[in-house]
Coordinates of C-alpha atoms in Angstrom, one line a residue:
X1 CA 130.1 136.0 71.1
X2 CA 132.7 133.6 70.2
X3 CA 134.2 134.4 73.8
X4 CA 130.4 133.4 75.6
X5 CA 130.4 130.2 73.2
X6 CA 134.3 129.1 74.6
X7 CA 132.8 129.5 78.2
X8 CA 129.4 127.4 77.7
X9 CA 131.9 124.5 76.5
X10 CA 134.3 124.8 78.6
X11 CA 131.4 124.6 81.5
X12 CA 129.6 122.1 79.7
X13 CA 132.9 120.2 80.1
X14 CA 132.8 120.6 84.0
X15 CA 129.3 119.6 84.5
X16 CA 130.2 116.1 82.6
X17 CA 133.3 115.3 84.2
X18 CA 131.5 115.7 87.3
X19 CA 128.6 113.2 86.2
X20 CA 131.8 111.2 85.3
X21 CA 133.1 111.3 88.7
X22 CA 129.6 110.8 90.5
X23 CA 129.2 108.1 88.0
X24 CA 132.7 106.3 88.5
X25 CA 132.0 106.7 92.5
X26 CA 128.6 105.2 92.4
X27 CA 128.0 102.7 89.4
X28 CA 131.4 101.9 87.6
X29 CA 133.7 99.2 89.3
X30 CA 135.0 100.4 92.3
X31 CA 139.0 100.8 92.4
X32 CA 140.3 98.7 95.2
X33 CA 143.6 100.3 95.3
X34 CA 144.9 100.9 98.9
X35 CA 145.1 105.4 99.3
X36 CA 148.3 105.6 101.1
X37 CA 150.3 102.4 98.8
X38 CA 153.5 103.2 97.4
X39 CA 153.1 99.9 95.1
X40 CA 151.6 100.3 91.7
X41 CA 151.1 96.5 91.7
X42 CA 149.8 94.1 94.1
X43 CA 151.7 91.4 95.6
X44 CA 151.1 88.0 95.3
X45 CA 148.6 86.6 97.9
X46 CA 149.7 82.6 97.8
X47 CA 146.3 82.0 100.2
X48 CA 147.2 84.1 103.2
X49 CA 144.8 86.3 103.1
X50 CA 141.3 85.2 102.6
X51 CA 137.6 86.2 101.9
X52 CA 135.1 83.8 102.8
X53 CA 130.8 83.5 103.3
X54 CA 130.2 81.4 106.2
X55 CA 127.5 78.5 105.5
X56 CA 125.5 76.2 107.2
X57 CA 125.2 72.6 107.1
X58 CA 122.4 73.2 104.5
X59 CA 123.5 75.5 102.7
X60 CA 124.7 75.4 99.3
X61 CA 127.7 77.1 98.2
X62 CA 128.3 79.6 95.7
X63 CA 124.4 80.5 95.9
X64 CA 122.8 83.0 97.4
X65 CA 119.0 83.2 98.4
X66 CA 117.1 86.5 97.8
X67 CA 116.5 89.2 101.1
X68 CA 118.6 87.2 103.0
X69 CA 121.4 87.8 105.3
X70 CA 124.9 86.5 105.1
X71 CA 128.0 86.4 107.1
X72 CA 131.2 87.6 105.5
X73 CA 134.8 86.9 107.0
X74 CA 138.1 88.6 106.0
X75 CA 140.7 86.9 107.7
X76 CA 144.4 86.5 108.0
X77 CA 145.8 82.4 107.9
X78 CA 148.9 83.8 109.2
X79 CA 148.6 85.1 112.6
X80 CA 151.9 86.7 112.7
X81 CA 151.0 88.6 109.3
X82 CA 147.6 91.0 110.4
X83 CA 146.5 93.5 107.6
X84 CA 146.1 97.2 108.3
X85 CA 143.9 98.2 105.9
X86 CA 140.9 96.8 103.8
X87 CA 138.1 97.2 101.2
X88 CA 135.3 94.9 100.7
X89 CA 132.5 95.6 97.4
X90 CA 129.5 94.3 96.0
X91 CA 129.1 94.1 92.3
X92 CA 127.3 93.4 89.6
X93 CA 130.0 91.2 87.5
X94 CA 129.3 92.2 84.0
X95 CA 130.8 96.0 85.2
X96 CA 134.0 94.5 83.9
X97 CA 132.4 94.5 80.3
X98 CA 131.1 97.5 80.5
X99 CA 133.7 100.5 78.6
X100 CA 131.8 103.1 78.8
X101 CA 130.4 104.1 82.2
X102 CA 128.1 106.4 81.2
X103 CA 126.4 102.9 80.4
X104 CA 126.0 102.0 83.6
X105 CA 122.5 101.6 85.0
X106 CA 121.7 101.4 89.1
X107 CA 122.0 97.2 90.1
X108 CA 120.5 95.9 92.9
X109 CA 123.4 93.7 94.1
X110 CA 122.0 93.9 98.0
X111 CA 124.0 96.2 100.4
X112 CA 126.5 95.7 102.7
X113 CA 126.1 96.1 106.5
X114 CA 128.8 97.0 109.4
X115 CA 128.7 95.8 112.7
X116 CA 127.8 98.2 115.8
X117 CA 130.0 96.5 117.8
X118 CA 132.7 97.0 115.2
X119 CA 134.4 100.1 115.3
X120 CA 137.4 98.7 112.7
X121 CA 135.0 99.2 109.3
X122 CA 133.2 102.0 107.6
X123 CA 131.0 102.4 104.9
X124 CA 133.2 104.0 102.0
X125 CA 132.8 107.2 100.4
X126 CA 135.1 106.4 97.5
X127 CA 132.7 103.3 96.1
X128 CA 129.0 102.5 95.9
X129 CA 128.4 99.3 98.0
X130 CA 131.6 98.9 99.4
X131 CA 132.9 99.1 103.4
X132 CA 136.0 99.7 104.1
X133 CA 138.8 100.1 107.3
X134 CA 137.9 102.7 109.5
X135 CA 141.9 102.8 110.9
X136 CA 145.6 101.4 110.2
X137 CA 145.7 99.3 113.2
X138 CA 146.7 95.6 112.6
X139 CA 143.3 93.2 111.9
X140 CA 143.3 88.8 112.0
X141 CA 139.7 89.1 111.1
X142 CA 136.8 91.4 110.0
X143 CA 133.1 90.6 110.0
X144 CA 130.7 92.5 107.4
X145 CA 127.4 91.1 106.7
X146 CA 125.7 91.3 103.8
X147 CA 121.5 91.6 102.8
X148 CA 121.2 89.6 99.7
X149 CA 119.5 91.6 96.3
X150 CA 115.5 90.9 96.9
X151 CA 114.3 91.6 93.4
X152 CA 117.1 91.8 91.1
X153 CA 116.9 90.5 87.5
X154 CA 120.7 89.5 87.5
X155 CA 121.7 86.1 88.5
X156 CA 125.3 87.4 89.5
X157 CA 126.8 88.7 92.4
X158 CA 130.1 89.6 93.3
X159 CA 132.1 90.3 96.7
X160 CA 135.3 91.6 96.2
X161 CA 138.0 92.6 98.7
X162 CA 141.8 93.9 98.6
X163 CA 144.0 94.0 101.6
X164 CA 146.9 95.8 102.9
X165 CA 149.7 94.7 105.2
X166 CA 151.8 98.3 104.9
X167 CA 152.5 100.6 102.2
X168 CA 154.5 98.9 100.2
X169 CA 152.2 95.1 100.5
X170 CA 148.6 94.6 99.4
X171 CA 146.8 91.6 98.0
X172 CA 144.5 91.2 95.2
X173 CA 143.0 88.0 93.9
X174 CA 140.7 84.6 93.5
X175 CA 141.3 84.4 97.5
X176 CA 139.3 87.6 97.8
X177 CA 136.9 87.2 95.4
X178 CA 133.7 85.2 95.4
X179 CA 131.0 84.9 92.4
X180 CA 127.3 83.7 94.1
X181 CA 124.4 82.4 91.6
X182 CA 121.2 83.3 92.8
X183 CA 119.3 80.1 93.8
X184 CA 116.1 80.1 91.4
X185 CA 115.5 76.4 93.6
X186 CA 111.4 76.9 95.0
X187 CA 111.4 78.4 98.4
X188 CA 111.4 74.7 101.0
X189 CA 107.7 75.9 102.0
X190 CA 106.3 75.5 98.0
X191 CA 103.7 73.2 96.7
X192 CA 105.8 70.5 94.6
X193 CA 103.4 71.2 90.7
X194 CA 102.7 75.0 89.8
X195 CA 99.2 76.1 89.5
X196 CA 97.5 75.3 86.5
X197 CA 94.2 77.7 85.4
X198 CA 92.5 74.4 84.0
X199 CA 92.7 71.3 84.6
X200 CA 91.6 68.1 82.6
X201 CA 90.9 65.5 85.4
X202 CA 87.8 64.1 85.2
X203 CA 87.0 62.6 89.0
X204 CA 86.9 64.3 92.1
X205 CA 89.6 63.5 95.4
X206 CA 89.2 63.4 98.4
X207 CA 92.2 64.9 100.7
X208 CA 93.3 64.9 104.1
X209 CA 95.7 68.0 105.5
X210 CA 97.2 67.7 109.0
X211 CA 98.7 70.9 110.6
X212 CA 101.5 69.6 112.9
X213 CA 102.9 72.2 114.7
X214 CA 106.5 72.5 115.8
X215 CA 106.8 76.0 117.5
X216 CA 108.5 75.1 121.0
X217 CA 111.1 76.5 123.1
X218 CA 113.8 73.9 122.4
X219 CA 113.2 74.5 118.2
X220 CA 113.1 78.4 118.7
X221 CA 114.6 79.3 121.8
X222 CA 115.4 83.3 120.5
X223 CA 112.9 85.5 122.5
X224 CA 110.5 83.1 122.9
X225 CA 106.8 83.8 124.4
X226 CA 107.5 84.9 128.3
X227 CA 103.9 83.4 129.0
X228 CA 103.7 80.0 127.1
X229 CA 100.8 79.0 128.7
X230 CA 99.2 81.7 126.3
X231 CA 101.0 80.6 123.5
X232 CA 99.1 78.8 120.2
X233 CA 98.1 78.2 117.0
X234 CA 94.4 79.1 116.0
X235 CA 91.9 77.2 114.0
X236 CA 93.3 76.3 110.7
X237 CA 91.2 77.4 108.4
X238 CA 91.1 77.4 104.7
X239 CA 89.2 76.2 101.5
X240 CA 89.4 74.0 98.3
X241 CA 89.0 76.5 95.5
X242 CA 89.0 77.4 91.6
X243 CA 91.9 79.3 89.8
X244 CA 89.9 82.5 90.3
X245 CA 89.9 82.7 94.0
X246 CA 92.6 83.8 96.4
X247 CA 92.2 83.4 100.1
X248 CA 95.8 84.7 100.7
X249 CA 99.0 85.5 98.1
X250 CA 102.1 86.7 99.0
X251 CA 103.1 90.4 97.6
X252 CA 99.1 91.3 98.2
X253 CA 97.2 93.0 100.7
X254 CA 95.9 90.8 103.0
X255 CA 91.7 90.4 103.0
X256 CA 89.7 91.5 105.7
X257 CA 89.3 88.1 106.8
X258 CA 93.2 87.4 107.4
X259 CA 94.0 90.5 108.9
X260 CA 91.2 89.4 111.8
X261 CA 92.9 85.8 111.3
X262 CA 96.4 87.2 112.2
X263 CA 95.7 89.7 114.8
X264 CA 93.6 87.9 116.6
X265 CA 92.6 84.7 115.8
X266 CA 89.3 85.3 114.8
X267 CA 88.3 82.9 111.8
X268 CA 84.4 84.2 111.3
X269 CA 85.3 86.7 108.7
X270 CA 87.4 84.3 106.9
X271 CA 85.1 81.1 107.0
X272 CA 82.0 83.8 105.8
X273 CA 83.8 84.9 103.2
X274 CA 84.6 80.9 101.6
X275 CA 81.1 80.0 102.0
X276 CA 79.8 83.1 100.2
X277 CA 82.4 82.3 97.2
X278 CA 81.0 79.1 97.2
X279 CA 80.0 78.0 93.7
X280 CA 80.0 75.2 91.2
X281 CA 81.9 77.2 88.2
X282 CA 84.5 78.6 90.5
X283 CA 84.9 80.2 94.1
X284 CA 85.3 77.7 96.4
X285 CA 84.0 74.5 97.1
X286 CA 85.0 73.0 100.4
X287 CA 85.4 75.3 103.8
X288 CA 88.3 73.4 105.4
X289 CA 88.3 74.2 109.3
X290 CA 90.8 72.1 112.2
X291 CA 90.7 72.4 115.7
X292 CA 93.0 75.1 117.3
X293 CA 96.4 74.1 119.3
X294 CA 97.3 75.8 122.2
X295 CA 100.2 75.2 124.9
X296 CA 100.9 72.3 126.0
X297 CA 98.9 70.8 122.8
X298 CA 100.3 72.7 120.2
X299 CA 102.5 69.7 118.8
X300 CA 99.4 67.8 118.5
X301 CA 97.8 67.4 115.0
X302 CA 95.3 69.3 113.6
X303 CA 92.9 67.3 110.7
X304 CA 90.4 68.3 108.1
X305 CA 88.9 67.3 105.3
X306 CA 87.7 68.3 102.3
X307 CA 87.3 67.4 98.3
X308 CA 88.8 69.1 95.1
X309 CA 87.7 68.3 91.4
X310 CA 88.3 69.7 88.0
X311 CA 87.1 73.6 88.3
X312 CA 88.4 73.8 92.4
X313 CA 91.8 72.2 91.9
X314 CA 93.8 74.1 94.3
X315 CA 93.4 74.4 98.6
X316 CA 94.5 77.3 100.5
X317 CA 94.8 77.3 104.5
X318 CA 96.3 79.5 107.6
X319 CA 96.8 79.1 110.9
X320 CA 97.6 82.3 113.3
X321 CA 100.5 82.1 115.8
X322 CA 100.0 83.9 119.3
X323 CA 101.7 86.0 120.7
X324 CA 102.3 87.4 117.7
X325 CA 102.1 91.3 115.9
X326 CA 99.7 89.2 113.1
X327 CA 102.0 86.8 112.4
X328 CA 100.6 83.4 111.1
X329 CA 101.4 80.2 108.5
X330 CA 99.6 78.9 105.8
X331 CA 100.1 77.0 102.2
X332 CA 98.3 79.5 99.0
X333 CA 97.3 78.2 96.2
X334 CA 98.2 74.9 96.5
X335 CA 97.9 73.3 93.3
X336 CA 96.5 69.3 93.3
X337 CA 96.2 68.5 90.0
X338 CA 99.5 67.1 88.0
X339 CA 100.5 65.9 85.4
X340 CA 99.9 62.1 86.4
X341 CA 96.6 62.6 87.8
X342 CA 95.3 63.8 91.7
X343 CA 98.6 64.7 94.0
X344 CA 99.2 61.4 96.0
X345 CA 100.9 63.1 99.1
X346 CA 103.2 66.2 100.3
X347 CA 104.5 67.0 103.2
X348 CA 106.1 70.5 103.1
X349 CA 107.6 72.9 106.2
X350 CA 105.8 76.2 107.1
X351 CA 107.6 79.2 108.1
X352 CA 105.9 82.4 109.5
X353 CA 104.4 85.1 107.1
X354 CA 103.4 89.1 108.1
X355 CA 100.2 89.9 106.9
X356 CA 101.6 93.3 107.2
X357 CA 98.9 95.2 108.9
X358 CA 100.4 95.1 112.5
X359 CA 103.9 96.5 113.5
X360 CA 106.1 94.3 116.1
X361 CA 109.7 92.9 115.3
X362 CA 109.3 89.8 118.2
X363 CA 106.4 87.8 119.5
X364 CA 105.2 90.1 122.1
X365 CA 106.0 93.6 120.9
X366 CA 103.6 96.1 121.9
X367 CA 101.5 96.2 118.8
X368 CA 101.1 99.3 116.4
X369 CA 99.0 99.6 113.5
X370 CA 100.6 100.0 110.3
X371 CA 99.9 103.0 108.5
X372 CA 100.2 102.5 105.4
X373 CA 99.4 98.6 105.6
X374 CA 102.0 96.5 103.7
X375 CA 101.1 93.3 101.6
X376 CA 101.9 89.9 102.7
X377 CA 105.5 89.2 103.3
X378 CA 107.7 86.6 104.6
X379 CA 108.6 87.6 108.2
X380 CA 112.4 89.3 108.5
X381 CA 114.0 86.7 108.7
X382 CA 118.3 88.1 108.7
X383 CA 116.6 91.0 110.5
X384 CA 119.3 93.2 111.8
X385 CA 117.1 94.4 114.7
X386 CA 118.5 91.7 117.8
X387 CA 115.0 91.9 119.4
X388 CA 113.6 90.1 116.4
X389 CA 113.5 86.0 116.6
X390 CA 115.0 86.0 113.4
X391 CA 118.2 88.2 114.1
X392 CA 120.6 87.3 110.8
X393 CA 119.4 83.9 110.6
X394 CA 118.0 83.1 106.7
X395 CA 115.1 80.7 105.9
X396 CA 117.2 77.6 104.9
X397 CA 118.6 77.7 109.1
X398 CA 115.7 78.2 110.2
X399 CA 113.8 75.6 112.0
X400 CA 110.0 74.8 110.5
X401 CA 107.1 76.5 112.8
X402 CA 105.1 73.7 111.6
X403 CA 104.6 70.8 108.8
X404 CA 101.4 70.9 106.6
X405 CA 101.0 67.2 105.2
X406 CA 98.6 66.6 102.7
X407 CA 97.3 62.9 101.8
X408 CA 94.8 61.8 99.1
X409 CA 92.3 59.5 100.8
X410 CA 89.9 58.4 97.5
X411 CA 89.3 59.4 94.0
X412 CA 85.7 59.3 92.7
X413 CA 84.7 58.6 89.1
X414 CA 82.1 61.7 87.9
X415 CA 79.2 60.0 86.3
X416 CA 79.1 60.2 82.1
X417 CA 82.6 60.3 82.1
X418 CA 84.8 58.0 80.2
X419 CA 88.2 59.3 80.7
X420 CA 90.5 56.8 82.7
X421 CA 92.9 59.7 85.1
X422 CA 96.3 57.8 84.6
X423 CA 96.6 56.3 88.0
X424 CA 92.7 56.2 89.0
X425 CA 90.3 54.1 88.3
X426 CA 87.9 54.5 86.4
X427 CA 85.4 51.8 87.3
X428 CA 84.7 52.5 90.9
X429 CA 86.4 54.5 94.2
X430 CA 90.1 54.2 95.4
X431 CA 89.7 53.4 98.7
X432 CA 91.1 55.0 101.5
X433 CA 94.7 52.8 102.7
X434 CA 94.8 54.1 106.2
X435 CA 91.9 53.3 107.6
X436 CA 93.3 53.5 111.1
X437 CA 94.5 57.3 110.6
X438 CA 91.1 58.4 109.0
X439 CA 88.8 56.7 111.2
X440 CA 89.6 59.5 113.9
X441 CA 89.3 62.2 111.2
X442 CA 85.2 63.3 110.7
X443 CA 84.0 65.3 108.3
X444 CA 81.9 67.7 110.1
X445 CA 81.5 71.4 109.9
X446 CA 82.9 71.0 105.9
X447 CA 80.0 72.5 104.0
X448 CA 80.0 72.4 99.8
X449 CA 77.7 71.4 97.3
X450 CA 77.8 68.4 95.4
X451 CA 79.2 67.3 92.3
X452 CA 76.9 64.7 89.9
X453 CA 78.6 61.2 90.9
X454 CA 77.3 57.7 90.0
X455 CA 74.2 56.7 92.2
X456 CA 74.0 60.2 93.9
X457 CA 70.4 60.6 92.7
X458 CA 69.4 58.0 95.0
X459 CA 70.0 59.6 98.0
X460 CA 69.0 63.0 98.5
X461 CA 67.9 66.0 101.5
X462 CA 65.7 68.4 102.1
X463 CA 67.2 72.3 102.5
X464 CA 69.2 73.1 105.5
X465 CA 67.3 74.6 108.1
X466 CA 68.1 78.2 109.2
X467 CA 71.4 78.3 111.9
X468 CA 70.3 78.0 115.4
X469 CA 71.7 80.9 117.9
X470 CA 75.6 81.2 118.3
X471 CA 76.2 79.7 121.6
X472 CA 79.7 80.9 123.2
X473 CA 82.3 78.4 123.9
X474 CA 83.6 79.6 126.8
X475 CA 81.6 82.5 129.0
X476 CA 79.4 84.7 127.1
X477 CA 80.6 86.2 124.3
X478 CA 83.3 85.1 122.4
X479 CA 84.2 82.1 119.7
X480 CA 81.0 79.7 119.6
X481 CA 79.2 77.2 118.1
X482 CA 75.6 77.1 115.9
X483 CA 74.1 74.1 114.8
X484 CA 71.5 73.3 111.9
X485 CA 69.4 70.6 110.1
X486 CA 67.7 68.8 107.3
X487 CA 65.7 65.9 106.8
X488 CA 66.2 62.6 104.6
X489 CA 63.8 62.8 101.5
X490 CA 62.8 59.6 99.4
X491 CA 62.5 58.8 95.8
X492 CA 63.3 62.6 95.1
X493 CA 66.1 64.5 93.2
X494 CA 68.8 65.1 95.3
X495 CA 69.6 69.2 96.9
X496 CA 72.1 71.3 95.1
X497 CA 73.5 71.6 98.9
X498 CA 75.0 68.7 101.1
X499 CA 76.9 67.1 103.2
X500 CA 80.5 65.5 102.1
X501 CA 80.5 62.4 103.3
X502 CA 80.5 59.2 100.5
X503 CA 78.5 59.9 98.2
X504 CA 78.6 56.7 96.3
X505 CA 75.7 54.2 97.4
X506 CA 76.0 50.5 96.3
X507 CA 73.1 49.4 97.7
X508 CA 70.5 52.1 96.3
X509 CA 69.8 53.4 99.4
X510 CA 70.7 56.5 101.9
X511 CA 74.2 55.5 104.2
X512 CA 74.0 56.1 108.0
X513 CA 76.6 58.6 107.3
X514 CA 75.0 61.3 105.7
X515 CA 74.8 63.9 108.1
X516 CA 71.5 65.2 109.1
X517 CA 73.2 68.1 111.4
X518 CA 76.1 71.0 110.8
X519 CA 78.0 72.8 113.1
X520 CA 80.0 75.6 112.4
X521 CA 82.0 78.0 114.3
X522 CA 81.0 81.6 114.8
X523 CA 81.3 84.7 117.0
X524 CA 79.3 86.5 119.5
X525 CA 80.4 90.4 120.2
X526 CA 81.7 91.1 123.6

């Protein structure tokens, strides 16, 4: 008995010094020292060896962006002193506070990536995260890249190398280390205020958004479109809306409407689905719809506009890119209501998202449907696949695919209301500064309902009229127009349902620019 009870131990002993060992290879800090040294001590570097990230002209240093890729450089400054032999790890830093390693806990620090084309580095089997020489011949300079942590709750990163000249030389220190901060900084394509669930304005704005798109040959030149005279950006599309609606959020599935949006252009599901949430406690209020850019007009502008107010203080748009696997930009969620009243202006770039329901690394890969869908990502941008546009590039050297500028045009007093909104006033509208660039800018095809301003009772509209057939654009079947009506009424409460156009009489009376007519875009089946 006491004979089986010596045996258990003495295997219970095994089994954890092998977790020890699996644990020391895969989560402890990795020992750096050269296999075949005969030194028990490195030597002293004095610069000559050197690890180094290379960075752009707008990048920062010392940071690192999340799921991106990065360029690192091991190099001799002494040409006539090559190393034989090297190690290169990523780490979480706070390993070195760490005593006991059966404390350590898996840490997404990114991964580390060799180069096909580079037959002088392996990935080691001695350390977790680490690459290391694949031979003892003599090396100026080795090229690893590394894929930035996505997700990870630490804020530190580590890249650490040693080096070896021979047996008896090899190199340790601040030369061959590098500690990156993640960069919490808002992505560059981010509305400048959070979203707020309520807010406490009490007027209405009226906005402009121009979609200027910058998608060209000379911006992207990587694998761009063979055909450009089929190349484009679709209707840009969109909504003002209320905390509780979502027309598109990154990290979600995308709707049925943007998955028709990014595949194909089609904006009927998408439009349908804004004027059904339409409502005066939430939803949406405004359908926002611009006119589509295709080659050799796709630099040209694209305007709409549309009004936001107290419960539908946020806009959301997006614009599909073809050719494209169902590619397409956009702004979500953008909030308008801050702190010192209505957002004045932004202008902010736009960079392609995947609404994750097509494969296709490039513009015009054969597309594939993707089974299981994914949710809404950015596009892989540092992609390690060289037919993809975006082959180990990172968002912040990327050029923008487009600009989205957003400009408040007038802000509108709600009637009953005594509450002065910092910068608006409170007696009458702020007019619109740019007369020139609005007067070219119509407000057709933007139905919502209206809100209770001063003097709106005065002028008021009969139901619309049911839509007339959709009449093909082009051919006979396809995108389309439909058209409907209403008629002027007099002396008679105004329609829950109109037009936006001014709203504000000053003479009593119904203004010539009420519309009497809609248009709207729609779809016959082929």
């Amino acid at each position: 008995m006491l004979y089986d009870k010596n045996l258990l131990n003495c295997l219970n002993l095994l089994i954890l010094l092998a977790i020890a060992a699996k644990v020391r290879g895969q989560l402890g800090k990795c020992d750096q020292t050269p296999p075949q040294t005969t030194a028990l001590e490195p030597s002293e570097n004095k610069g000559l060896f050197r690890l180094s990230v290379v960075r752009r002209d707008n990048d920062t240093k010392n940071v690192y962006l999340p799921d991106q890729t990065y360029v690192l450089i091991l190099e001799t400054t002494n040409k006539t002193r090559p190393f034989r032999w090297f190690m290169i790890t990523v780490e979480d830093p706070e390993v070195d506070s760490t005593v006991n390693e059966f404390e350590q806990h898996p840490v997404d620090v990114g991964s580390l990536k060799t180069l096909a084309t580079n037959q002088q580095s392996r990935y080691s089997e001695k350390c977790f995260n680490s690459v290391e020489s694949a031979d003892n011949s003599d090396k100026e300079t080795v090229e690893i890249h590394w894929v930035s942590p996505k997700n990870s709750p630490k804020q530190r990163v580590r890249l650490r190398a040693t080096v070896a000249e021979n047996q008896e030389m090899w190199y340790y220190d601040d030369d061959l280390t590098i500690l990156l901060k993640k960069d919490d900084r808002k992505p560059l394509d981010s509305a400048p205020y959070p979203t707020v669930e309520a807010c406490n304005l009490k007027s209405e704005a009226r906005y402009e958004v121009v979609f200027k798109g910058r998608w060209s040959r000379l911006t992207h030149p990587r694998h761009y479109p063979s055909k450009p005279d089929e190349n484009g950006f679709s209707h840009m599309v969109g909504a003002s809306h209320g905390f509780d609606f979502t027309l598109w959020q990154h990290g979600t599935p995308a709707s049925p409407g943007l998955k028709a949006l990014a595949e194909d252009a089609n904006i009927s599901i998408m439009e349908r689905d804004i004027i059904n949430n339409m409502s005066q406690t939430g939803g949406t209020r405004t359908l926002i719809r611009g006119r589509r850019r295709h080659h050799p007009e796709m630099s040209e502008p694209s305007h709409a506009l549309f009004r936001a107010d107290s419960i539908h203080h946020m806009f959301s748009i997006a614009v599909a890119m073809k050719p494209s696997p169902d590619w397409f930009l956009g702004a979500s969620r953008f909030e308008l209501c801050t702190p010192l009243g209505w957002l004045k202006e932004h202008e902010m770039p736009l960079y392609p998202w995947d609404a994750g329901t097509m494969d296709g690394v490039s513009y015009e890969s054969p597309k594939s449907v993707t089974n299981p869908t994914d949710n809404i990502d950015r596009v892989e941008i540092g992609s390690f696949n060289s037919e993809s546009p975006f082959y180990q590039m990172n968002l912040n050297n990327l050029k923008p695919f487009a600009y989205l500028h957003v400009k408040r045009l007038a802000v509108y007093p709600i009637k009953g209301s005594n509450c002065n909104d910092n910068d608006e006033d409170a007696d009458g509208i702020i007019a619109v500064q740019n007369e020139e660039e609005t007067a070219e800018v119509v407000e057709p095809r933007v139905l919502e309902w209206s809100m209770q301003h001063e003097d709106s009772g005065r002028c008021s509209f009969s139901q619309w009229y049911e839509w007339s057939p959709c009449v093909p654009d082009l051919g006979h079947c396809g995108l389309g127009t439909q058209i409907r009506i209403r008629s002027r009424l007099e002396n008679t409460p105004s329609n829950k349902y109109s037009e936006t156009q001014n709203l504000r009489t000053d003479n009593g009376r119904c203004q010539e620019n009420h519309l009497l007519t809609q248009s709207q875009a729609c779809f016959v089946s082929c």
